Amino acid sequence: MRSEGFFYGCILLIISLVFAYVLWQIWGGPSQVSSTDDEDETQSGDQIVRILLPIVIGMFALSFILISGVYVYFNYVGAGIAAGGALFSYIGILFITSGNKKKKRCTASCLGYVSDHLEQEDSENRVSYVPIITYTVNGNKYTLQGDFGGGKKAIPQIGDAIEVFYDPMSPKVAQSVHDRKESKVFAIWFLAFGIPMFLIGLEICIPLERLYWIIRAWFLAKWR
């Protein structure tokens, strides 16, 4: 059984290395672009890396588990809960880092207004609305689509004035005060669920007492 795990682990490791190389190319490519017109391409590349990075890390971790054979000690229910908690925590961290990055970039502010609501429908036919915000910088008018939607009563209403933060060097890059607040709320919720889930899953997967004996046996075998 362990020999099969070693074989599949090696295959998964090779696949992981290929994916890691692709991500490295995506990460390295946009960073060399300096033109303002290519900012959307840069942001798109960053988003792809952020989405795929946890998958690649998970593949590396799984390949290590299969190759080392430690999976025989695992409780699969606990491993699933821990993986879910890690994913929730990662999404929460993404909200924080993305918000901080945009906050550092969008340092100027102006007053805009909600000009429209964009209607969106999910696979379960539930309808949500995203505010469309219009603002003016140096006589030029810009339109900003919000990142977070909800019911019509849960978002700014059409005609409402709303503060907009924008990049002084590129005013089309902007974020509303509503999105800043919602980003913090989402980050807190994901971390509040993710961290406890990860710790509980880890305890179920490998109880601390068993983990101690595994590490102890590994050290004794290595340093004898």
Short mmCIF file of C-alpha atoms in Angstrom, two decimals:
data_model
loop_
_atom_site.label_atom_id
_atom_site.label_comp_id
_atom_site.label_asym_id
_atom_site.label_seq_id
_atom_site.Cartn_x
_atom_site.Cartn_y
_atom_site.Cartn_z
CA MET A 1 0.00 0.00 0.00
CA ARG A 2 2.83 2.40 0.87
CA SER A 3 4.62 1.59 -2.40
CA GLU A 4 1.49 2.61 -4.31
CA GLY A 5 1.30 5.79 -2.28
CA PHE A 6 4.93 6.53 -3.09
CA PHE A 7 4.31 5.95 -6.82
CA TYR A 8 1.22 8.21 -6.98
CA GLY A 9 2.96 10.76 -4.77
CA CYS A 10 5.85 11.03 -7.23
CA ILE A 11 3.43 11.51 -10.14
CA LEU A 12 1.55 14.19 -8.20
CA LEU A 13 4.83 15.89 -7.31
CA ILE A 14 5.79 16.12 -10.99
CA ILE A 15 2.36 17.58 -11.84
CA SER A 16 2.71 20.03 -8.94
CA LEU A 17 6.09 21.19 -10.23
CA VAL A 18 4.60 21.81 -13.69
CA PHE A 19 1.75 23.86 -12.20
CA ALA A 20 4.22 25.75 -10.00
CA TYR A 21 6.30 26.62 -13.09
CA VAL A 22 3.20 27.90 -14.89
CA LEU A 23 2.26 30.07 -11.91
CA TRP A 24 5.83 31.37 -11.75
CA GLN A 25 5.58 32.42 -15.40
CA ILE A 26 2.22 34.13 -14.80
CA TRP A 27 3.61 35.87 -11.71
CA GLY A 28 6.82 36.92 -13.41
CA GLY A 29 5.27 38.02 -16.71
CA PRO A 30 2.89 40.80 -15.58
CA SER A 31 5.46 42.16 -13.10
CA GLN A 32 7.58 43.27 -16.04
CA VAL A 33 4.75 45.34 -17.52
CA SER A 34 5.04 49.01 -16.67
CA SER A 35 2.50 50.59 -19.02
CA THR A 36 -0.63 51.99 -17.43
CA ASP A 37 -2.72 50.54 -20.27
CA ASP A 38 -1.70 47.03 -19.22
CA GLU A 39 -2.81 47.36 -15.57
CA ASP A 40 -5.87 45.17 -16.18
CA GLU A 41 -3.62 42.40 -17.52
CA THR A 42 -1.39 42.67 -14.44
CA GLN A 43 -4.35 42.48 -12.06
CA SER A 44 -5.78 39.53 -13.98
CA GLY A 45 -2.48 37.64 -13.66
CA ASP A 46 -2.32 38.38 -9.94
CA GLN A 47 -5.87 37.08 -9.46
CA ILE A 48 -5.07 33.84 -11.30
CA VAL A 49 -2.01 33.31 -9.09
CA ARG A 50 -3.96 33.98 -5.89
CA ILE A 51 -6.72 31.54 -6.88
CA LEU A 52 -4.45 28.71 -8.04
CA LEU A 53 -1.73 29.10 -5.40
CA PRO A 54 -3.56 27.21 -2.60
CA ILE A 55 -4.38 24.41 -5.04
CA VAL A 56 -0.71 24.01 -5.98
CA ILE A 57 0.35 24.17 -2.32
CA GLY A 58 -2.26 21.52 -1.51
CA MET A 59 -0.94 19.31 -4.32
CA PHE A 60 2.61 19.63 -2.96
CA ALA A 61 1.41 18.80 0.55
CA LEU A 62 -0.55 15.77 -0.71
CA SER A 63 2.41 14.50 -2.71
CA PHE A 64 4.60 14.76 0.40
CA ILE A 65 2.01 12.89 2.46
CA LEU A 66 1.80 10.10 -0.12
CA ILE A 67 5.57 9.81 -0.60
CA SER A 68 6.36 9.83 3.12
CA GLY A 69 3.59 7.33 3.96
CA VAL A 70 2.31 9.35 6.93
CA TYR A 71 -1.21 9.23 5.45
CA VAL A 72 -1.73 5.88 7.21
CA TYR A 73 -1.94 7.82 10.49
CA PHE A 74 -4.56 10.25 9.21
CA ASN A 75 -8.24 10.49 10.01
CA TYR A 76 -9.76 11.46 6.64
CA VAL A 77 -12.73 13.28 8.16
CA GLY A 78 -10.38 15.43 10.20
CA ALA A 79 -8.18 16.01 7.16
CA GLY A 80 -11.20 17.22 5.19
CA ILE A 81 -12.28 19.61 7.97
CA ALA A 82 -8.72 20.93 8.29
CA ALA A 83 -8.49 21.44 4.50
CA GLY A 84 -11.80 23.33 4.52
CA GLY A 85 -10.62 25.49 7.40
CA ALA A 86 -7.35 26.22 5.62
CA LEU A 87 -9.27 27.25 2.49
CA PHE A 88 -11.60 29.56 4.45
CA SER A 89 -8.62 31.10 6.25
CA TYR A 90 -6.80 31.61 2.94
CA ILE A 91 -9.81 33.41 1.44
CA GLY A 92 -9.98 35.64 4.52
CA ILE A 93 -6.29 36.47 4.19
CA LEU A 94 -6.84 37.23 0.50
CA PHE A 95 -9.54 39.75 1.39
CA ILE A 96 -7.18 41.42 3.87
CA THR A 97 -4.13 41.57 1.57
CA SER A 98 -6.16 42.67 -1.44
CA GLY A 99 -7.88 45.38 0.61
CA ASN A 100 -4.60 46.64 2.05
CA LYS A 101 -2.99 46.71 -1.39
CA LYS A 102 -5.84 48.77 -2.84
CA LYS A 103 -5.94 51.02 0.22
CA LYS A 104 -2.24 51.87 -0.22
CA ARG A 105 -2.75 52.57 -3.91
CA CYS A 106 -6.02 54.51 -3.76
CA THR A 107 -4.99 57.41 -1.53
CA ALA A 108 -7.06 60.24 -3.04
CA SER A 109 -10.80 60.55 -2.54
CA CYS A 110 -13.79 62.28 -4.01
CA LEU A 111 -17.56 62.17 -3.72
CA GLY A 112 -19.42 60.02 -6.24
CA TYR A 113 -23.02 58.86 -6.52
CA VAL A 114 -24.80 55.59 -7.21
CA SER A 115 -26.02 55.88 -10.80
CA ASP A 116 -27.47 52.38 -11.26
CA HIS A 117 -27.76 48.84 -9.89
CA LEU A 118 -26.43 45.84 -11.81
CA GLU A 119 -28.72 42.83 -11.42
CA GLN A 120 -27.05 39.44 -11.03
CA GLU A 121 -28.65 36.00 -10.82
CA ASP A 122 -26.95 32.89 -9.47
CA SER A 123 -27.51 29.22 -10.38
CA GLU A 124 -30.35 28.98 -7.84
CA ASN A 125 -32.20 31.93 -9.41
CA ARG A 126 -31.44 34.19 -6.47
CA VAL A 127 -31.09 37.83 -7.51
CA SER A 128 -28.57 40.24 -6.04
CA TYR A 129 -27.67 43.80 -6.95
CA VAL A 130 -24.30 45.51 -7.30
CA PRO A 131 -24.05 49.33 -7.12
CA ILE A 132 -22.70 51.20 -10.14
CA ILE A 133 -20.94 54.35 -8.99
CA THR A 134 -20.11 57.40 -11.09
CA TYR A 135 -17.41 59.84 -9.99
CA THR A 136 -15.46 62.71 -11.56
CA VAL A 137 -11.73 63.43 -11.29
CA ASN A 138 -10.08 66.43 -13.02
CA GLY A 139 -13.16 66.91 -15.21
CA ASN A 140 -13.15 63.29 -16.40
CA LYS A 141 -16.08 61.03 -15.53
CA TYR A 142 -15.46 57.43 -14.43
CA THR A 143 -17.74 54.51 -13.65
CA LEU A 144 -17.01 52.00 -10.90
CA GLN A 145 -18.76 48.65 -10.47
CA GLY A 146 -18.88 47.54 -6.85
CA ASP A 147 -17.21 44.34 -5.72
CA PHE A 148 -19.94 43.36 -3.26
CA GLY A 149 -23.65 43.05 -3.88
CA GLY A 150 -26.76 42.08 -1.97
CA GLY A 151 -30.43 42.84 -1.71
CA LYS A 152 -31.58 46.24 -2.86
CA LYS A 153 -32.04 47.42 0.72
CA ALA A 154 -28.59 46.15 1.76
CA ILE A 155 -26.62 48.29 -0.71
CA PRO A 156 -26.43 52.04 -1.39
CA GLN A 157 -29.50 53.29 -3.20
CA ILE A 158 -29.58 54.96 -6.61
CA GLY A 159 -28.83 58.66 -6.18
CA ASP A 160 -27.00 58.22 -2.87
CA ALA A 161 -23.72 60.08 -2.47
CA ILE A 162 -20.79 57.80 -1.64
CA GLU A 163 -17.10 58.37 -1.01
CA VAL A 164 -14.76 56.94 -3.63
CA PHE A 165 -11.03 56.33 -3.14
CA TYR A 166 -8.91 56.38 -6.31
CA ASP A 167 -5.33 56.18 -7.52
CA PRO A 168 -4.08 59.74 -8.19
CA MET A 169 -1.89 58.43 -11.04
CA SER A 170 -4.69 56.34 -12.58
CA PRO A 171 -8.14 57.54 -11.42
CA LYS A 172 -9.93 54.63 -13.14
CA VAL A 173 -8.50 52.37 -10.41
CA ALA A 174 -10.87 53.04 -7.52
CA GLN A 175 -12.77 51.56 -4.61
CA SER A 176 -15.88 52.79 -2.83
CA VAL A 177 -16.12 53.14 0.94
CA HIS A 178 -18.90 50.53 0.81
CA ASP A 179 -16.56 47.95 -0.71
CA ARG A 180 -13.87 48.72 1.86
CA LYS A 181 -16.26 48.04 4.71
CA GLU A 182 -17.66 44.87 3.13
CA SER A 183 -14.16 43.54 2.43
CA LYS A 184 -13.28 43.79 6.14
CA VAL A 185 -16.54 42.09 7.15
CA PHE A 186 -15.97 39.19 4.74
CA ALA A 187 -12.37 38.79 5.93
CA ILE A 188 -13.47 38.59 9.57
CA TRP A 189 -16.20 36.03 8.80
CA PHE A 190 -13.92 33.76 6.76
CA LEU A 191 -11.17 33.86 9.39
CA ALA A 192 -13.64 33.36 12.23
CA PHE A 193 -14.86 30.15 10.60
CA GLY A 194 -11.61 29.04 8.97
CA ILE A 195 -9.14 29.12 11.87
CA PRO A 196 -11.30 27.11 14.33
CA MET A 197 -12.20 24.63 11.55
CA PHE A 198 -8.53 24.11 10.74
CA LEU A 199 -7.54 23.57 14.39
CA ILE A 200 -10.45 21.21 15.07
CA GLY A 201 -9.75 19.24 11.88
CA LEU A 202 -6.07 19.03 12.72
CA GLU A 203 -6.86 17.68 16.17
CA ILE A 204 -9.25 15.07 14.69
CA CYS A 205 -6.80 14.19 11.92
CA ILE A 206 -3.78 13.75 14.15
CA PRO A 207 -4.47 14.00 17.91
CA LEU A 208 -1.74 15.92 19.69
CA GLU A 209 -0.66 12.87 21.66
CA ARG A 210 -0.27 10.80 18.49
CA LEU A 211 1.52 13.68 16.76
CA TYR A 212 3.98 13.83 19.66
CA TRP A 213 4.80 10.12 19.36
CA ILE A 214 5.15 10.36 15.56
CA ILE A 215 7.61 13.27 15.85
CA ARG A 216 9.45 11.56 18.71
CA ALA A 217 9.80 8.31 16.75
CA TRP A 218 11.03 10.24 13.70
CA PHE A 219 13.71 12.04 15.73
CA LEU A 220 14.85 8.86 17.42
CA ALA A 221 15.10 7.04 14.10
CA LYS A 222 16.98 9.93 12.48
CA TRP A 223 19.54 10.62 15.21
CA ARG A 224 20.37 7.10 16.33
#
